[in-house]
Coordinates of C-alpha atoms and ligand atoms in Angstrom, one line a residue:
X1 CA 49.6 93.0 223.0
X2 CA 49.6 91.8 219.4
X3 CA 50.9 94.6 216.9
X4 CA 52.7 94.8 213.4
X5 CA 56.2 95.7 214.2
X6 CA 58.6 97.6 211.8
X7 CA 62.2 96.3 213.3
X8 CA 64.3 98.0 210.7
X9 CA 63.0 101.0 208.0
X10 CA 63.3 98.7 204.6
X11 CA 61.0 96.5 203.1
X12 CA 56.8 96.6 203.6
X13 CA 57.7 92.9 203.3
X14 CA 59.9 92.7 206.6
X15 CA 57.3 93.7 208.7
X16 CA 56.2 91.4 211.6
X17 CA 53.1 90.6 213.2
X18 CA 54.5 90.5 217.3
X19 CA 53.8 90.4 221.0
X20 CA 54.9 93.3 222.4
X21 CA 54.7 95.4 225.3
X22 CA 51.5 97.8 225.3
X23 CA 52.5 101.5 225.2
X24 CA 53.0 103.6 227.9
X25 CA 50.7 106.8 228.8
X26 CA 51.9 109.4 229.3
X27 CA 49.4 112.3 231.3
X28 CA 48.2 114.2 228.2
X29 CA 47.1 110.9 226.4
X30 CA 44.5 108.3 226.2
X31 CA 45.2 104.6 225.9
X32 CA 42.8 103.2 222.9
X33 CA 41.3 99.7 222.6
X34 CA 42.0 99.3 218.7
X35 CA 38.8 98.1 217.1
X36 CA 39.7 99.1 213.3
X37 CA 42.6 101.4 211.7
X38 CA 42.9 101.5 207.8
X39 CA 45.9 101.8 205.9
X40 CA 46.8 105.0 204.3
X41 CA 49.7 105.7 201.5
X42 CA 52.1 107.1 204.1
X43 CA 52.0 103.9 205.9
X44 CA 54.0 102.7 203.5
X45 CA 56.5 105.5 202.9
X46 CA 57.5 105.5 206.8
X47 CA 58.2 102.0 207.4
X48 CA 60.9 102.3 204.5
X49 CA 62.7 105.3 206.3
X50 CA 60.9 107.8 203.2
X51 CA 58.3 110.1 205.5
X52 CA 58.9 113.1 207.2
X53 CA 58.4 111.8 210.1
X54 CA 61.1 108.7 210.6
X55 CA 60.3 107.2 214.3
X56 CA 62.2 105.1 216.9
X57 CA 62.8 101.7 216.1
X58 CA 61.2 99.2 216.2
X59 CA 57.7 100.8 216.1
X60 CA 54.3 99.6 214.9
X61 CA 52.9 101.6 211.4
X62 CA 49.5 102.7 211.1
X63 CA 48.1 106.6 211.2
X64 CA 44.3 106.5 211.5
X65 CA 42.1 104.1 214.1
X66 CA 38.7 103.6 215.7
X67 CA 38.2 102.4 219.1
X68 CA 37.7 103.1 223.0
X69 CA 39.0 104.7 225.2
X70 CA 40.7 102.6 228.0
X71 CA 42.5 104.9 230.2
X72 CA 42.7 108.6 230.6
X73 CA 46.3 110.4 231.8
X74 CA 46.4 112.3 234.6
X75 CA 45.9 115.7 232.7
X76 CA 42.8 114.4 230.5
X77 CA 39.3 116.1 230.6
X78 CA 36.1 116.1 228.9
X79 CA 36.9 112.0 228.0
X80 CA 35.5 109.1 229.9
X81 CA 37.1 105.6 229.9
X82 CA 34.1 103.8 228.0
X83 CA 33.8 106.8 224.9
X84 CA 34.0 105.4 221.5
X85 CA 36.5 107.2 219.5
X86 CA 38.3 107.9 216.0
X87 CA 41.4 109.7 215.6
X88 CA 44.7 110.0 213.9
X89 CA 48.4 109.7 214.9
X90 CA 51.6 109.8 213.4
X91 CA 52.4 105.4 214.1
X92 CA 51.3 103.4 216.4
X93 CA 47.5 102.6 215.4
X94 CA 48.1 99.0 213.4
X95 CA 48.5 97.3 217.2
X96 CA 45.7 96.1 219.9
X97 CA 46.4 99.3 221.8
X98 CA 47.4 103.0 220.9
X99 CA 48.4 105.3 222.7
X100 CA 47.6 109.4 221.6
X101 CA 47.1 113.0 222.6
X102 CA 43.7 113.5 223.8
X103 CA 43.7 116.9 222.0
X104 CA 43.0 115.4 218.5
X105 CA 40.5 112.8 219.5
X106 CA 36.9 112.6 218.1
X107 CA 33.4 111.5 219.4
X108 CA 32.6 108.7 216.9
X109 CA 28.7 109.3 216.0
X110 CA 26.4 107.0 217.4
X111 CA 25.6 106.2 213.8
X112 CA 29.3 105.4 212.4
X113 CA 30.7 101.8 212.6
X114 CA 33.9 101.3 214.1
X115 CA 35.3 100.6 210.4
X116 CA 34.0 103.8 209.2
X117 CA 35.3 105.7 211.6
X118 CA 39.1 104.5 210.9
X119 CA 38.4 105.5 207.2
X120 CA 37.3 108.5 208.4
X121 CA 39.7 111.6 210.3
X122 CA 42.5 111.8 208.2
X123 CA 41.3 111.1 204.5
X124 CA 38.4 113.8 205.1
X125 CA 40.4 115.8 207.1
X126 CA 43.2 116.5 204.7
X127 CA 40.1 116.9 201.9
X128 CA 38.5 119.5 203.7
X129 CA 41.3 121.4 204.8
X130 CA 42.5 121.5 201.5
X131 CA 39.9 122.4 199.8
X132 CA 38.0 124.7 202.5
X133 CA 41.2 126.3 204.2
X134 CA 43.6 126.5 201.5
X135 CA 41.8 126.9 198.3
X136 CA 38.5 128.6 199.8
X137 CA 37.1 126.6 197.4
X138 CA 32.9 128.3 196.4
X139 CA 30.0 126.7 195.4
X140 CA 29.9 127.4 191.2
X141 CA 33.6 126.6 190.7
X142 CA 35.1 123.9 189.3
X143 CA 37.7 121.8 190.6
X144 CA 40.1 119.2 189.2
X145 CA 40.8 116.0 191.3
X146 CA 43.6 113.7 190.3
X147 CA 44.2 110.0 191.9
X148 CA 40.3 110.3 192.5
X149 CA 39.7 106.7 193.6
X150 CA 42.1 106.9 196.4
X151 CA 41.4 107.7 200.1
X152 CA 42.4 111.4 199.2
X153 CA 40.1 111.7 196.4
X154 CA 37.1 110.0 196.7
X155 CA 36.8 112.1 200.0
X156 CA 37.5 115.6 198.3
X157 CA 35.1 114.1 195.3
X158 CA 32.0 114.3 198.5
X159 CA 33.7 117.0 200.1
X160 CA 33.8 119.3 196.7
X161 CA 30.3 118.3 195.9
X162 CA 29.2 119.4 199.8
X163 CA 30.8 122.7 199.0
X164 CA 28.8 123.1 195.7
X165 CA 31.6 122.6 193.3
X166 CA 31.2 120.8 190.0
X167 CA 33.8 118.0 190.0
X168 CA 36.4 116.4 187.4
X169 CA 38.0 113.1 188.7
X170 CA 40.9 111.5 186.9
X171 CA 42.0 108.2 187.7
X172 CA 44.1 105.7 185.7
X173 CA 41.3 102.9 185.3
X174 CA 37.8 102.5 183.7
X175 CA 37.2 100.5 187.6
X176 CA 38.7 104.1 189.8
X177 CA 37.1 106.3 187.1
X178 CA 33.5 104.1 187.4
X179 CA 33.5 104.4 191.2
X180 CA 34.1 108.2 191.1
X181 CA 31.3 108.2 189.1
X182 CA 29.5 106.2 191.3
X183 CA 30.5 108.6 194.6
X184 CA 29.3 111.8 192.6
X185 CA 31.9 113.2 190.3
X186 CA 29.9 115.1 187.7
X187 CA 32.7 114.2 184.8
X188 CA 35.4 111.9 184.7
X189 CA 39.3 111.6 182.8
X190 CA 40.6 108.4 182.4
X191 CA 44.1 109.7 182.1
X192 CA 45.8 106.6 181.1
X193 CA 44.0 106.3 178.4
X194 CA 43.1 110.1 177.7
X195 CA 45.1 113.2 176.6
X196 CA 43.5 115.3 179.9
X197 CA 44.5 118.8 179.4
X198 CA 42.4 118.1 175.7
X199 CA 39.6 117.0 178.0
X200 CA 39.7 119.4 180.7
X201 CA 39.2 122.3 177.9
X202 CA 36.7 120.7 177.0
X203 CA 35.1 120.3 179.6
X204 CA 35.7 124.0 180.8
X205 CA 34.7 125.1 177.6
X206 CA 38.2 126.4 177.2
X207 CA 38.2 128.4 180.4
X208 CA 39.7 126.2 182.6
X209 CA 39.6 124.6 186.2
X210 CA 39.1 126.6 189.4
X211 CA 41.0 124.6 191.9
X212 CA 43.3 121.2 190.9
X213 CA 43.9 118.4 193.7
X214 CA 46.8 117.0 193.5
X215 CA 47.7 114.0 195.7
X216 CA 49.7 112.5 193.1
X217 CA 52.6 114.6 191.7
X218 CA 54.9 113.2 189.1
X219 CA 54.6 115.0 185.5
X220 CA 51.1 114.8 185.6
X221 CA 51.2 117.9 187.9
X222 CA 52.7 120.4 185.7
X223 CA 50.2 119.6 183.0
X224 CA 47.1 119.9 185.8
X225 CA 48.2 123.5 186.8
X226 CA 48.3 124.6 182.9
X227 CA 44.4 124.0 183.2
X228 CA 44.1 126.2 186.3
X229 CA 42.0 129.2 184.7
X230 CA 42.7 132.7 185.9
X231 CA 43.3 132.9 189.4
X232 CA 43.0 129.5 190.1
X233 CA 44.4 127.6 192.9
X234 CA 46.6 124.3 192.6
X235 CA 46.6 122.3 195.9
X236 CA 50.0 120.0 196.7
X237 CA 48.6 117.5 198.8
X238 CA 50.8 114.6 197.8
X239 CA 53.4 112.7 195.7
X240 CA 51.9 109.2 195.7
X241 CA 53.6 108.1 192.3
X242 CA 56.4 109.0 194.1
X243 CA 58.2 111.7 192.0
X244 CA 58.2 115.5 193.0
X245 CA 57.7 117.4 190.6
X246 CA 60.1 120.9 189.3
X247 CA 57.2 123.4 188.3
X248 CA 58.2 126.6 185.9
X249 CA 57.5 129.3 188.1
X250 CA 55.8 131.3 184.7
X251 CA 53.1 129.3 184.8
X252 CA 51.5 131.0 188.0
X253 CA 52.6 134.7 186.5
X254 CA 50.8 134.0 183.4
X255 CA 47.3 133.3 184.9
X256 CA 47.9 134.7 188.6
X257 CA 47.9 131.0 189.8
X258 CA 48.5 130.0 193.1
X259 CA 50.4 127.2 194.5
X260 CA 49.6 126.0 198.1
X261 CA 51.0 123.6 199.8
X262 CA 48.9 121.2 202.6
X263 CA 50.1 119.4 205.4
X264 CA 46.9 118.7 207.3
X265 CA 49.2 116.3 209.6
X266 CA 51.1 119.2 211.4
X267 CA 48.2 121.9 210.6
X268 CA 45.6 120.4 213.2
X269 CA 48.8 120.2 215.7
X270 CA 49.5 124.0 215.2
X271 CA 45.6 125.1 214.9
X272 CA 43.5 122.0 217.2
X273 CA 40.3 124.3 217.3
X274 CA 40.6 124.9 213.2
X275 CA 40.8 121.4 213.4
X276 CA 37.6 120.7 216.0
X277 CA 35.4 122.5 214.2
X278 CA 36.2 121.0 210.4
X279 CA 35.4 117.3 212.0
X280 CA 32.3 118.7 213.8
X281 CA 31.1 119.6 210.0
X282 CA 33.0 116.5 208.6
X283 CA 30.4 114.3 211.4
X284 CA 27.5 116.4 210.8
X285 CA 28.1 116.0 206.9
X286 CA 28.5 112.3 207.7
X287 CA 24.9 111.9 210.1
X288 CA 23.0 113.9 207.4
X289 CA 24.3 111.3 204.8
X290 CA 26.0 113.2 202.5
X291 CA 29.5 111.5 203.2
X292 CA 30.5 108.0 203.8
X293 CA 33.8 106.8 203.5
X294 CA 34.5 103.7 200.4
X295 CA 35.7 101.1 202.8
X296 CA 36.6 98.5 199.4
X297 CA 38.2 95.4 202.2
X298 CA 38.2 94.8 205.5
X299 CA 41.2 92.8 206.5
X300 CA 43.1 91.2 209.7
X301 CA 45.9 92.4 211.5
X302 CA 47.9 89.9 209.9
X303 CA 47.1 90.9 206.6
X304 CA 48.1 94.2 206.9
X305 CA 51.6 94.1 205.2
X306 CA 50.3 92.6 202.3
X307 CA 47.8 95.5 202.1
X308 CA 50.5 98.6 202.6
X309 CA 52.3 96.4 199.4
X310 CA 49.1 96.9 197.4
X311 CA 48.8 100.4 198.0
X312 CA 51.8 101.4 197.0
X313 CA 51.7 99.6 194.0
X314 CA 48.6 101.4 193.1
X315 CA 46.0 98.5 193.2
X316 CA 43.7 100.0 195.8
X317 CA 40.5 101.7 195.8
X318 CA 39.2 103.7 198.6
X319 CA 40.2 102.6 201.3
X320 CA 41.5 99.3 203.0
X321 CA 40.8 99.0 206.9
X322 CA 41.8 96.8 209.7
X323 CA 39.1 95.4 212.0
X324 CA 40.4 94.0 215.5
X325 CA 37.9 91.7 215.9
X326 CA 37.7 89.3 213.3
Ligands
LIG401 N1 49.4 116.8 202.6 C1 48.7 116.1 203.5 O1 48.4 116.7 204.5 C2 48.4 114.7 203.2 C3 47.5 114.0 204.0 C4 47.2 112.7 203.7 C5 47.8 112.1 202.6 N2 48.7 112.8 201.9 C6 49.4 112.2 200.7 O2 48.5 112.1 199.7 C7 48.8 111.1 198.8 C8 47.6 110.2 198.5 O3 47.1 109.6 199.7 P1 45.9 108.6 199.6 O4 45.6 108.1 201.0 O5 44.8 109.2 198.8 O6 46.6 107.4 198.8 P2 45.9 106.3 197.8 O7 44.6 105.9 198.4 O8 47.0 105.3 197.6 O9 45.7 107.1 196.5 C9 46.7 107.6 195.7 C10 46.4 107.6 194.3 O10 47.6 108.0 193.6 C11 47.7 107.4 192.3 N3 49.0 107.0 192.0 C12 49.7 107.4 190.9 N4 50.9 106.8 190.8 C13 51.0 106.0 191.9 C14 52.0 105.1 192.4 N5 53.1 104.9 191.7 N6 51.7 104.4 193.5 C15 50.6 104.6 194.2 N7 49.6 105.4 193.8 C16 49.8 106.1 192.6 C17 46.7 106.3 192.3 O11 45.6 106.7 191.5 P3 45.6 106.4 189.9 O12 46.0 105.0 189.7 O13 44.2 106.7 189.5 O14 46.6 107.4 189.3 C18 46.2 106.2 193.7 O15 44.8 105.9 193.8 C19 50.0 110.3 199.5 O16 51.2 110.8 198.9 C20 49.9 110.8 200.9 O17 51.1 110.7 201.5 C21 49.0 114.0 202.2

């Protein structure tokens, strides 16, 4: 099978499009005809050795697909070869097969395209559990969402709107800022250009955010947890511009703050019904039209390097995706 190979964690630039093997199964998996898998920011952190999770080499990148099903290990129930499918592994998915548990799949709705579906599990996934599970995030409050045009964001932008929350989105460019607009945030901080804890006070009339999204990091964090009002929550999703921050621990005395951290990736592997049951609201959400994923390219298999380069040089918007059969 054709599938983009990482020989040796380094370079985004060193990986190869190759014929390999196709995976084995083992009896808790299914094997996945690839139609479409999108690229996501950690795709490029674990090809250069820099994710938690560092696999054996070589191995092929990718985290979150959309196809069907092929073959079914011995274990496997309630999955029929034939069943269209989304879902989310840790590698693997930028290749014409994948192998993956059967215990995190998902019925792609009869109305979501294959490309939809592989911008779909994990961006909205992480959003909801973040924002649901974490920060118990209510309909009235206010909450904060920074790198707002990525695949992160723009998901918790829908996701906070679903809940009832009014939404602030700060990107770095009139374009991200203009297309969180565009997928309902109510107010918007350019924050290249802007000074936004001035902003956010304003637009808090002094009072403050509820809940801050931070998929970012870097010293834009700090400053984001200064506008959590009393009791408000600040959610570490992510350190995209690729510097963790050091927080002053007085800053959650002063206001009763709270700091939680999110790793949606080994949360739906500790809690799989949790996990169900937020992508059974996630597709409902998504029939009833009241989320749908920015899909801003769709690309060939042997563009996908050059796509993991843009997105970790910050030039992408929503998300990027795959599609097998172009
Ligand atoms: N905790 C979890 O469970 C979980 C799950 C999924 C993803 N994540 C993490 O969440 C982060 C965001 O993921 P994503 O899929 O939303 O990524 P994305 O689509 O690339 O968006 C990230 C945003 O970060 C901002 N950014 C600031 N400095 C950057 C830099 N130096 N390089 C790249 N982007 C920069 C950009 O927005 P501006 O230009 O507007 O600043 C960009 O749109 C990643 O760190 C990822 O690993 C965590």
């Amino acid at each position: 099978m054709k599938a983009l190979i990482c020989q040796q964690f380094g370079p985004i630039n060193a990986l190869r499009l190759e014929n390999i093997p196709a995976p084995v199964l083992t009896s808790s998996q299914v094997r996945i005809e690839v139609k479409a898998a999108s690229i996501n920011f950690p795709d490029a952190l674990i090809v250069q050795g820099l994710y938690q999770v560092r696999p054996t080499l070589p191995f092929s990148p990718g985290a979150e697909l959309a196809g069907t099903i092929t073959e079914l290990g011995s274990d496997v129930t309630g999955w029929k070869i034939g069943d269209r499918v989304m879902t989310c592994t840790d590698y693997g998915a930028f290749a014409e097969q994948c192998v993956v548990t059967a215990d995190l799949l998902v019925a792609l709705p009869s109305s979501m395209t294959f490309t939809q579906g592989a911008a779909f599990v994990l961006t909205y996934g992480t959003s909801l559990h973040a924002l649901k599970d974490r920060a118990r995030l209510k309909a009235g409050e206010t909450v904060l969402i920074l790198g707002a045009a990525g695949g992160v964001g723009l998901a918790a932008i829908e996701i906070a709107k679903k809940l009832g929350a009014r939404v602030i989105a700060a990107a770095s460019s009139q374009e991200k800022i203009d297309l969180c607009r565009r997928v309902g945030a109510n107010d918007v901080i350019n924050y290249s250009r802007e000074d936004f804890k001035d902003r956010v006070k304003t637009l808090s009339n002094n009072q403050g955010v509820d809940v801050v999204c931070d998929p970012v990091g870097g010293e834009g964090s700090e400053t984001a947890l200064r506008c959590l009002a009393w009791r408000g929550r600040f959610l570490v999703v992510g350190f995209a511009s690729g510097v963790i921050p050091k927080i002053p621990l007085n800053l959650t005395l002063l206001k009763e703050r709270q700091i939680l951290g999110v790793y949606w990736g080994d949360a739906i592997k500790r809690d799989p019904m949790s996990h169900k049951a937020n992508m059974q609201l996630l597709t409902t959400w998504f029939e009833q039209g009241h989320i749908r994923p920015v899909v801003s390219e769709q690309i060939r298999l042997d563009q996908a390097a050059e796509a993991i380069e843009r997105i970790a040089s910050r030039k992408v918007m929503g998300k990027i995706v795959v599609n097998f059969d172009v």
